mmCIF file of C-alpha atoms in Angstrom:
data_model
loop_
_atom_site.group_PDB
_atom_site.id
_atom_site.type_symbol
_atom_site.label_atom_id
_atom_site.label_comp_id
_atom_site.label_asym_id
_atom_site.label_seq_id
_atom_site.Cartn_x
_atom_site.Cartn_y
_atom_site.Cartn_z
ATOM 1 C CA UNK A 3 -23.432 17.038 31.711
ATOM 2 C CA UNK A 4 -27.116 16.584 30.876
ATOM 3 C CA UNK A 5 -28.429 15.521 27.477
ATOM 4 C CA UNK A 6 -30.080 18.927 26.983
ATOM 5 C CA UNK A 7 -26.774 20.705 27.673
ATOM 6 C CA UNK A 8 -24.923 18.402 25.284
ATOM 7 C CA UNK A 9 -27.620 19.057 22.677
ATOM 8 C CA UNK A 10 -27.132 22.789 23.171
ATOM 9 C CA UNK A 11 -23.383 22.432 22.607
ATOM 10 C CA UNK A 12 -23.960 20.525 19.352
ATOM 11 C CA UNK A 13 -26.429 23.165 18.155
ATOM 12 C CA UNK A 14 -24.023 25.965 18.997
ATOM 13 C CA UNK A 15 -21.154 24.167 17.283
ATOM 14 C CA UNK A 16 -23.235 23.714 14.136
ATOM 15 C CA UNK A 17 -24.414 27.349 14.226
ATOM 16 C CA UNK A 18 -20.825 28.578 14.562
ATOM 17 C CA UNK A 19 -19.909 26.787 11.337
ATOM 18 C CA UNK A 20 -22.810 28.414 9.463
ATOM 19 C CA UNK A 21 -22.406 31.819 11.156
ATOM 20 C CA UNK A 22 -18.717 32.131 10.263
ATOM 21 C CA UNK A 23 -19.188 31.347 6.592
ATOM 22 C CA UNK A 24 -15.919 32.528 5.049
ATOM 23 C CA UNK A 25 -13.717 31.295 7.873
ATOM 24 C CA UNK A 26 -15.517 27.949 7.772
ATOM 25 C CA UNK A 27 -15.006 27.759 4.005
ATOM 26 C CA UNK A 28 -11.305 28.600 4.373
ATOM 27 C CA UNK A 29 -10.846 25.996 7.115
ATOM 28 C CA UNK A 30 -12.622 23.192 5.259
ATOM 29 C CA UNK A 31 -10.806 24.059 2.017
ATOM 30 C CA UNK A 32 -7.417 23.988 3.740
ATOM 31 C CA UNK A 33 -8.178 20.695 5.474
ATOM 32 C CA UNK A 34 -9.558 19.115 2.285
ATOM 33 C CA UNK A 35 -6.602 20.166 0.116
ATOM 34 C CA UNK A 36 -4.035 19.024 2.695
ATOM 35 C CA UNK A 37 -5.709 15.641 3.189
ATOM 36 C CA UNK A 38 -6.303 15.205 -0.557
ATOM 37 C CA UNK A 39 -2.580 15.578 -1.276
ATOM 38 C CA UNK A 40 -1.739 13.213 1.575
ATOM 39 C CA UNK A 41 -4.358 10.689 0.394
ATOM 40 C CA UNK A 42 -3.056 10.864 -3.170
ATOM 41 C CA UNK A 43 0.464 10.011 -2.037
ATOM 42 C CA UNK A 44 -0.853 7.255 0.226
ATOM 43 C CA UNK A 45 -2.673 5.640 -2.714
ATOM 44 C CA UNK A 46 0.427 5.994 -4.878
ATOM 45 C CA UNK A 47 2.610 4.480 -2.158
ATOM 46 C CA UNK A 48 0.224 1.553 -1.585
ATOM 47 C CA UNK A 49 0.165 0.762 -5.314
ATOM 48 C CA UNK A 50 3.937 1.055 -5.691
ATOM 49 C CA UNK A 51 4.359 -1.424 -2.823
ATOM 50 C CA UNK A 52 1.715 -3.667 -4.397
ATOM 51 C CA UNK A 53 3.552 -3.590 -7.730
ATOM 52 C CA UNK A 54 6.916 -4.370 -6.151
ATOM 53 C CA UNK A 55 5.354 -7.286 -4.265
ATOM 54 C CA UNK A 56 3.998 -8.673 -7.548
ATOM 55 C CA UNK A 57 7.413 -8.343 -9.179
ATOM 56 C CA UNK A 58 9.138 -10.019 -6.231
ATOM 57 C CA UNK A 59 6.660 -12.904 -6.289
ATOM 58 C CA UNK A 60 7.646 -13.633 -9.901
ATOM 59 C CA UNK A 61 11.199 -14.423 -8.801
ATOM 60 C CA UNK A 62 11.728 -18.173 -9.081
ATOM 61 C CA UNK A 63 14.571 -20.668 -9.173
ATOM 62 C CA UNK A 64 15.181 -22.920 -12.178
ATOM 63 C CA UNK A 65 16.969 -26.183 -11.311
ATOM 64 C CA UNK A 66 18.308 -28.131 -14.314
ATOM 65 C CA UNK A 67 19.210 -31.844 -14.046
ATOM 66 C CA UNK A 68 21.676 -34.009 -15.924
ATOM 67 C CA UNK A 69 20.194 -35.611 -19.053
ATOM 68 C CA UNK A 70 20.643 -39.175 -17.787
ATOM 69 C CA UNK A 71 19.586 -38.649 -14.186
ATOM 70 C CA UNK A 72 17.783 -41.806 -12.926
ATOM 71 C CA UNK A 73 14.131 -41.498 -11.944
ATOM 72 C CA UNK A 74 14.796 -42.418 -8.319
ATOM 73 C CA UNK A 75 17.415 -39.645 -8.126
ATOM 74 C CA UNK A 76 14.944 -37.155 -9.570
ATOM 75 C CA UNK A 77 12.346 -38.167 -6.985
ATOM 76 C CA UNK A 78 14.895 -37.842 -4.178
ATOM 77 C CA UNK A 79 15.880 -34.328 -5.314
ATOM 78 C CA UNK A 80 12.219 -33.355 -5.645
ATOM 79 C CA UNK A 81 11.496 -34.542 -2.092
ATOM 80 C CA UNK A 82 14.523 -32.668 -0.729
ATOM 81 C CA UNK A 83 13.562 -29.382 -2.403
ATOM 82 C CA UNK A 84 9.868 -29.663 -1.487
ATOM 83 C CA UNK A 85 10.817 -30.404 2.122
ATOM 84 C CA UNK A 86 12.760 -27.157 2.521
ATOM 85 C CA UNK A 87 10.796 -24.878 4.909
ATOM 86 C CA UNK A 88 11.438 -21.818 2.720
ATOM 87 C CA UNK A 89 9.918 -23.414 -0.408
ATOM 88 C CA UNK A 90 6.326 -22.480 -1.266
ATOM 89 C CA UNK A 91 5.962 -24.603 -4.405
ATOM 90 C CA UNK A 92 8.147 -27.003 -6.365
ATOM 91 C CA UNK A 93 7.081 -28.022 -9.870
ATOM 92 C CA UNK A 94 8.791 -30.744 -11.910
ATOM 93 C CA UNK A 95 9.079 -29.898 -15.626
ATOM 94 C CA UNK A 96 10.040 -32.837 -17.810
ATOM 95 C CA UNK A 97 12.082 -32.217 -20.942
ATOM 96 C CA UNK A 98 8.984 -32.985 -23.046
ATOM 97 C CA UNK A 99 6.991 -30.341 -21.179
ATOM 98 C CA UNK A 100 9.947 -27.980 -21.500
ATOM 99 C CA UNK A 101 9.942 -28.434 -25.266
ATOM 100 C CA UNK A 102 6.213 -27.665 -25.458
ATOM 101 C CA UNK A 103 6.690 -24.534 -23.380
ATOM 102 C CA UNK A 104 9.534 -23.476 -25.674
ATOM 103 C CA UNK A 105 7.331 -24.023 -28.747
ATOM 104 C CA UNK A 106 4.584 -21.861 -27.242
ATOM 105 C CA UNK A 107 7.026 -19.064 -26.476
ATOM 106 C CA UNK A 108 8.701 -19.079 -29.884
ATOM 107 C CA UNK A 109 5.469 -19.512 -31.857
ATOM 108 C CA UNK A 110 5.488 -20.137 -35.620
ATOM 109 C CA UNK A 111 8.846 -18.394 -36.044
ATOM 110 C CA UNK A 112 10.523 -21.151 -34.038
ATOM 111 C CA UNK A 113 9.043 -24.152 -35.815
ATOM 112 C CA UNK A 114 11.998 -24.465 -38.185
ATOM 113 C CA UNK A 115 14.480 -24.511 -35.301
ATOM 114 C CA UNK A 116 12.540 -27.011 -33.180
ATOM 115 C CA UNK A 117 11.618 -29.412 -35.957
ATOM 116 C CA UNK A 118 12.702 -33.009 -35.302
ATOM 117 C CA UNK A 119 13.558 -32.461 -31.619
ATOM 118 C CA UNK A 120 10.878 -34.786 -30.261
ATOM 119 C CA UNK A 121 11.580 -38.032 -28.405
ATOM 120 C CA UNK A 122 15.191 -39.072 -28.042
ATOM 121 C CA UNK A 123 16.372 -36.043 -30.030
ATOM 122 C CA UNK A 124 15.110 -33.693 -27.327
ATOM 123 C CA UNK A 125 18.228 -31.802 -26.065
ATOM 124 C CA UNK A 126 16.508 -30.174 -23.086
ATOM 125 C CA UNK A 127 17.054 -31.125 -19.461
ATOM 126 C CA UNK A 128 14.453 -32.151 -16.918
ATOM 127 C CA UNK A 129 14.068 -29.311 -14.429
ATOM 128 C CA UNK A 130 12.319 -27.973 -11.358
ATOM 129 C CA UNK A 131 10.683 -24.572 -11.001
ATOM 130 C CA UNK A 132 10.938 -23.520 -7.356
ATOM 131 C CA UNK A 133 8.930 -20.721 -5.737
ATOM 132 C CA UNK A 134 9.938 -19.468 -2.287
ATOM 133 C CA UNK A 135 7.694 -18.161 0.494
ATOM 134 C CA UNK A 136 9.728 -14.980 0.959
ATOM 135 C CA UNK A 137 11.436 -13.488 -2.141
ATOM 136 C CA UNK A 138 14.387 -12.363 -0.012
ATOM 137 C CA UNK A 139 15.162 -16.049 0.717
ATOM 138 C CA UNK A 140 15.720 -16.962 -2.932
ATOM 139 C CA UNK A 141 19.547 -16.776 -2.709
ATOM 140 C CA UNK A 142 19.681 -18.937 0.413
ATOM 141 C CA UNK A 143 17.351 -21.550 -1.109
ATOM 142 C CA UNK A 144 19.468 -21.645 -4.297
ATOM 143 C CA UNK A 145 22.557 -22.396 -2.187
ATOM 144 C CA UNK A 146 20.736 -25.179 -0.322
ATOM 145 C CA UNK A 147 19.690 -26.743 -3.641
ATOM 146 C CA UNK A 148 23.255 -26.565 -4.987
ATOM 147 C CA UNK A 149 24.398 -28.313 -1.804
ATOM 148 C CA UNK A 150 22.341 -31.376 -2.827
ATOM 149 C CA UNK A 151 25.196 -32.175 -5.250
ATOM 150 C CA UNK A 152 27.631 -32.641 -2.344
ATOM 151 C CA UNK A 153 29.232 -36.074 -2.312
ATOM 152 C CA UNK A 154 27.578 -37.207 -5.542
ATOM 153 C CA UNK A 155 29.558 -38.178 -8.644
ATOM 154 C CA UNK A 156 28.389 -37.347 -11.208
ATOM 155 C CA UNK A 157 26.428 -34.388 -9.786
ATOM 156 C CA UNK A 158 22.735 -34.734 -10.745
ATOM 157 C CA UNK A 159 22.101 -30.975 -10.757
ATOM 158 C CA UNK A 160 23.663 -29.161 -13.723
ATOM 159 C CA UNK A 161 22.773 -25.595 -12.728
ATOM 160 C CA UNK A 162 20.663 -23.535 -10.342
ATOM 161 C CA UNK A 163 19.598 -20.274 -11.912
ATOM 162 C CA UNK A 164 17.622 -17.375 -10.463
ATOM 163 C CA UNK A 165 19.305 -14.397 -12.136
ATOM 164 C CA UNK A 166 21.454 -13.604 -9.085
ATOM 165 C CA UNK A 167 22.704 -10.159 -10.111
ATOM 166 C CA UNK A 168 19.354 -9.016 -11.458
ATOM 167 C CA UNK A 169 17.417 -10.271 -8.439
ATOM 168 C CA UNK A 170 19.826 -8.657 -5.960
ATOM 169 C CA UNK A 171 19.469 -5.342 -7.802
ATOM 170 C CA UNK A 172 15.687 -5.755 -7.855
ATOM 171 C CA UNK A 173 15.518 -6.232 -4.086
ATOM 172 C CA UNK A 174 17.732 -3.174 -3.509
ATOM 173 C CA UNK A 175 15.577 -1.006 -5.782
ATOM 174 C CA UNK A 176 12.287 -2.164 -4.241
ATOM 175 C CA UNK A 177 13.696 -1.555 -0.759
ATOM 176 C CA UNK A 178 14.700 1.996 -1.711
ATOM 177 C CA UNK A 179 11.268 2.630 -3.251
ATOM 178 C CA UNK A 180 9.516 1.455 -0.082
ATOM 179 C CA UNK A 181 11.729 3.542 2.204
ATOM 180 C CA UNK A 182 11.439 6.685 0.089
ATOM 181 C CA UNK A 183 7.664 6.243 -0.121
ATOM 182 C CA UNK A 184 7.421 5.829 3.652
ATOM 183 C CA UNK A 185 9.496 8.977 4.300
ATOM 184 C CA UNK A 186 7.411 11.025 1.839
ATOM 185 C CA UNK A 187 4.124 9.856 3.374
ATOM 186 C CA UNK A 188 5.317 10.623 6.921
ATOM 187 C CA UNK A 189 6.543 14.095 5.881
ATOM 188 C CA UNK A 190 3.278 14.848 4.094
ATOM 189 C CA UNK A 191 1.266 13.607 7.069
ATOM 190 C CA UNK A 192 3.177 15.897 9.443
ATOM 191 C CA UNK A 193 2.800 18.821 7.025
ATOM 192 C CA UNK A 194 -0.936 18.200 6.681
ATOM 193 C CA UNK A 195 -1.333 17.996 10.461
ATOM 194 C CA UNK A 196 0.579 21.279 10.896
ATOM 195 C CA UNK A 197 -1.494 23.117 8.259
ATOM 196 C CA UNK A 198 -4.813 21.789 9.571
ATOM 197 C CA UNK A 199 -3.921 22.610 13.168
ATOM 198 C CA UNK A 200 -2.938 26.182 12.321
ATOM 199 C CA UNK A 201 -6.028 26.701 10.181
ATOM 200 C CA UNK A 202 -8.279 25.609 13.034
ATOM 201 C CA UNK A 203 -6.366 27.854 15.429
ATOM 202 C CA UNK A 204 -6.811 30.881 13.147
ATOM 203 C CA UNK A 205 -10.540 30.160 12.928
ATOM 204 C CA UNK A 206 -10.881 30.152 16.720
ATOM 205 C CA UNK A 207 -8.508 33.089 17.279
ATOM 206 C CA UNK A 208 -10.647 35.279 15.014
ATOM 207 C CA UNK A 209 -13.366 34.989 17.666
ATOM 208 C CA UNK A 210 -11.265 35.567 20.782
ATOM 209 C CA UNK A 211 -13.382 38.574 21.741
ATOM 210 C CA UNK A 212 -16.487 36.389 21.849
ATOM 211 C CA UNK A 213 -14.713 33.936 24.149
ATOM 212 C CA UNK A 214 -13.533 36.686 26.519
ATOM 213 C CA UNK A 215 -17.024 38.207 26.752
ATOM 214 C CA UNK A 216 -18.536 34.812 27.599
ATOM 215 C CA UNK A 217 -15.887 34.361 30.276
ATOM 216 C CA UNK A 218 -16.590 37.814 31.758
ATOM 217 C CA UNK A 219 -20.339 37.168 32.083
ATOM 218 C CA UNK A 220 -19.652 34.060 34.160
ATOM 219 C CA UNK A 221 -19.635 31.153 31.675
ATOM 220 C CA UNK A 222 -17.596 28.158 32.849
ATOM 221 C CA UNK A 223 -14.596 26.911 30.884
ATOM 222 C CA UNK A 224 -16.373 23.721 29.824
ATOM 223 C CA UNK A 225 -19.482 25.665 28.741
ATOM 224 C CA UNK A 226 -17.304 27.837 26.487
ATOM 225 C CA UNK A 227 -15.038 25.032 25.309
ATOM 226 C CA UNK A 228 -17.571 22.394 24.250
ATOM 227 C CA UNK A 229 -19.149 24.244 21.271
ATOM 228 C CA UNK A 230 -15.670 25.023 19.900
ATOM 229 C CA UNK A 231 -14.638 21.424 20.567
ATOM 230 C CA UNK A 232 -17.618 20.217 18.477
ATOM 231 C CA UNK A 233 -17.004 22.869 15.832
ATOM 232 C CA UNK A 234 -13.409 21.696 15.399
ATOM 233 C CA UNK A 235 -14.564 18.091 15.135
ATOM 234 C CA UNK A 236 -17.172 19.028 12.490
ATOM 235 C CA UNK A 237 -14.639 21.035 10.481
ATOM 236 C CA UNK A 238 -12.219 18.093 10.556
ATOM 237 C CA UNK A 239 -14.983 15.640 9.674
ATOM 238 C CA UNK A 240 -16.305 17.630 6.696
ATOM 239 C CA UNK A 241 -12.786 18.491 5.553
ATOM 240 C CA UNK A 242 -11.796 14.815 5.510
ATOM 241 C CA UNK A 243 -14.992 13.414 3.948
ATOM 242 C CA UNK A 244 -14.569 15.600 0.840
ATOM 243 C CA UNK A 245 -11.108 14.268 -0.194
ATOM 244 C CA UNK A 246 -12.116 10.711 0.753
ATOM 245 C CA UNK A 247 -15.098 10.963 -1.602
ATOM 246 C CA UNK A 248 -13.035 12.479 -4.432
ATOM 247 C CA UNK A 249 -10.233 9.934 -4.076
ATOM 248 C CA UNK A 250 -12.674 6.999 -3.879
ATOM 249 C CA UNK A 251 -14.480 8.062 -7.051
ATOM 250 C CA UNK A 252 -11.246 8.839 -8.884
ATOM 251 C CA UNK A 253 -9.657 5.513 -7.953
ATOM 252 C CA UNK A 254 -12.810 3.622 -8.925
ATOM 253 C CA UNK A 255 -12.762 5.293 -12.350
ATOM 254 C CA UNK A 256 -9.052 4.546 -12.716
ATOM 255 C CA UNK A 257 -9.600 0.845 -12.020
ATOM 256 C CA UNK A 258 -12.527 0.752 -14.448
ATOM 257 C CA UNK A 259 -10.560 2.426 -17.229
ATOM 258 C CA UNK A 260 -7.495 0.184 -16.821
ATOM 259 C CA UNK A 261 -9.649 -2.933 -16.991
ATOM 260 C CA UNK A 262 -11.177 -1.772 -20.258
ATOM 261 C CA UNK A 263 -8.048 -0.297 -21.872
ATOM 262 C CA UNK A 264 -5.903 -2.935 -23.577
ATOM 263 C CA UNK A 265 -2.891 -0.594 -23.624
ATOM 264 C CA UNK A 266 -2.553 -0.835 -19.817
ATOM 265 C CA UNK A 267 -3.819 -4.410 -19.487
ATOM 266 C CA UNK A 268 -0.579 -5.527 -17.842
ATOM 267 C CA UNK A 269 -0.808 -2.840 -15.125
ATOM 268 C CA UNK A 270 -2.427 -4.235 -11.993
ATOM 269 C CA UNK A 271 -3.580 -1.802 -9.333
ATOM 270 C CA UNK A 272 -4.407 -2.680 -5.735
ATOM 271 C CA UNK A 273 -8.140 -3.578 -5.283
ATOM 272 C CA UNK A 274 -10.457 -0.675 -4.426
ATOM 273 C CA UNK A 275 -11.468 -1.724 -0.910
ATOM 274 C CA UNK A 276 -7.884 -2.553 0.075
ATOM 275 C CA UNK A 277 -6.952 1.053 -0.732
ATOM 276 C CA UNK A 278 -9.970 3.139 0.235
ATOM 277 C CA UNK A 279 -10.553 1.583 3.676
ATOM 278 C CA UNK A 280 -7.084 2.236 5.158
ATOM 279 C CA UNK A 281 -6.673 5.597 3.394
ATOM 280 C CA UNK A 282 -10.190 6.714 4.359
ATOM 281 C CA UNK A 283 -9.802 5.706 8.004
ATOM 282 C CA UNK A 284 -6.426 7.459 8.257
ATOM 283 C CA UNK A 285 -7.647 10.710 6.657
ATOM 284 C CA UNK A 286 -10.797 10.710 8.773
ATOM 285 C CA UNK A 287 -8.776 10.135 11.947
ATOM 286 C CA UNK A 288 -6.329 12.925 11.120
ATOM 287 C CA UNK A 289 -9.160 15.358 10.312
ATOM 288 C CA UNK A 290 -11.075 14.631 13.514
ATOM 289 C CA UNK A 291 -8.114 14.477 15.901
ATOM 290 C CA UNK A 292 -6.388 17.608 14.582
ATOM 291 C CA UNK A 293 -9.697 19.492 14.356
ATOM 292 C CA UNK A 294 -10.506 18.744 18.004
ATOM 293 C CA UNK A 295 -6.952 19.302 19.204
ATOM 294 C CA UNK A 296 -6.523 22.602 17.316
ATOM 295 C CA UNK A 297 -9.782 24.082 18.615
ATOM 296 C CA UNK A 298 -9.147 22.931 22.206
ATOM 297 C CA UNK A 299 -5.617 24.400 22.341
ATOM 298 C CA UNK A 300 -6.748 27.685 20.761
ATOM 299 C CA UNK A 301 -9.746 28.235 23.076
ATOM 300 C CA UNK A 302 -7.710 27.412 26.175
ATOM 301 C CA UNK A 303 -5.476 30.413 25.426
ATOM 302 C CA UNK A 304 -8.391 32.838 25.863
ATOM 303 C CA UNK A 305 -10.069 31.256 28.882
ATOM 304 C CA UNK A 306 -7.857 33.190 31.296
ATOM 305 C CA UNK A 307 -9.308 36.688 31.614
#
């Protein structure tokens, strides 16, 4: 195919879009609405996963030591916990630091209760705050820490706490949320692809007489097919750019408003580029591929005269 012939096909494809105004409008509208709904659910799903990841990362293990645990024993326990391959970070919290943290949490209302607890009167235990690399490993790591008491009398570790029941429930809920979100996105993607494909087919089928006439006057299959191929690609491209633009602007405004609004200060959404890039690429790919595929399949039906 020569450059001039390819140029002719692009011109014809562009003219077809302009010439068939209402059908073009209907096709682009259908594609845009379908991809907008899909994109909206994709953004929602990405942010739900992002939120669950943030919640899971806050899961930590609190390890409390006996009040009279020798310093060398504390250092040995610290080295053992830090050396575990599943542990991301291990922070020692002395009982003095624990008391300060407690004062900060309770504020002025707790001053009366905490008065006179400094120095030797401090009833708190030294402790470790352990963060794991994978939240799902928290139970296993807690068991390994408890095992450090084996063969020691008295046991230096009083308790290992990570809210077992609550954490297990949390992981089950987040897993369900992820799976449900994935199923919904896949179903919506298939629905969008079906609607877009059928819309493109209807657009081409409305001009079946034109295709048959071209075939009767001696036009080759490729000569007939290429303009429709380009037209389908342009319809898919335009129909996907519109929802991408709307979703990008809307998400940008949402991020800006949540940063300024104190009432939702604790809500953290996924960064703009980490959302728009994958969503935009996916919507653009679906629009182009289905546009080209729908037009090619539809034209092929009328090439046999």
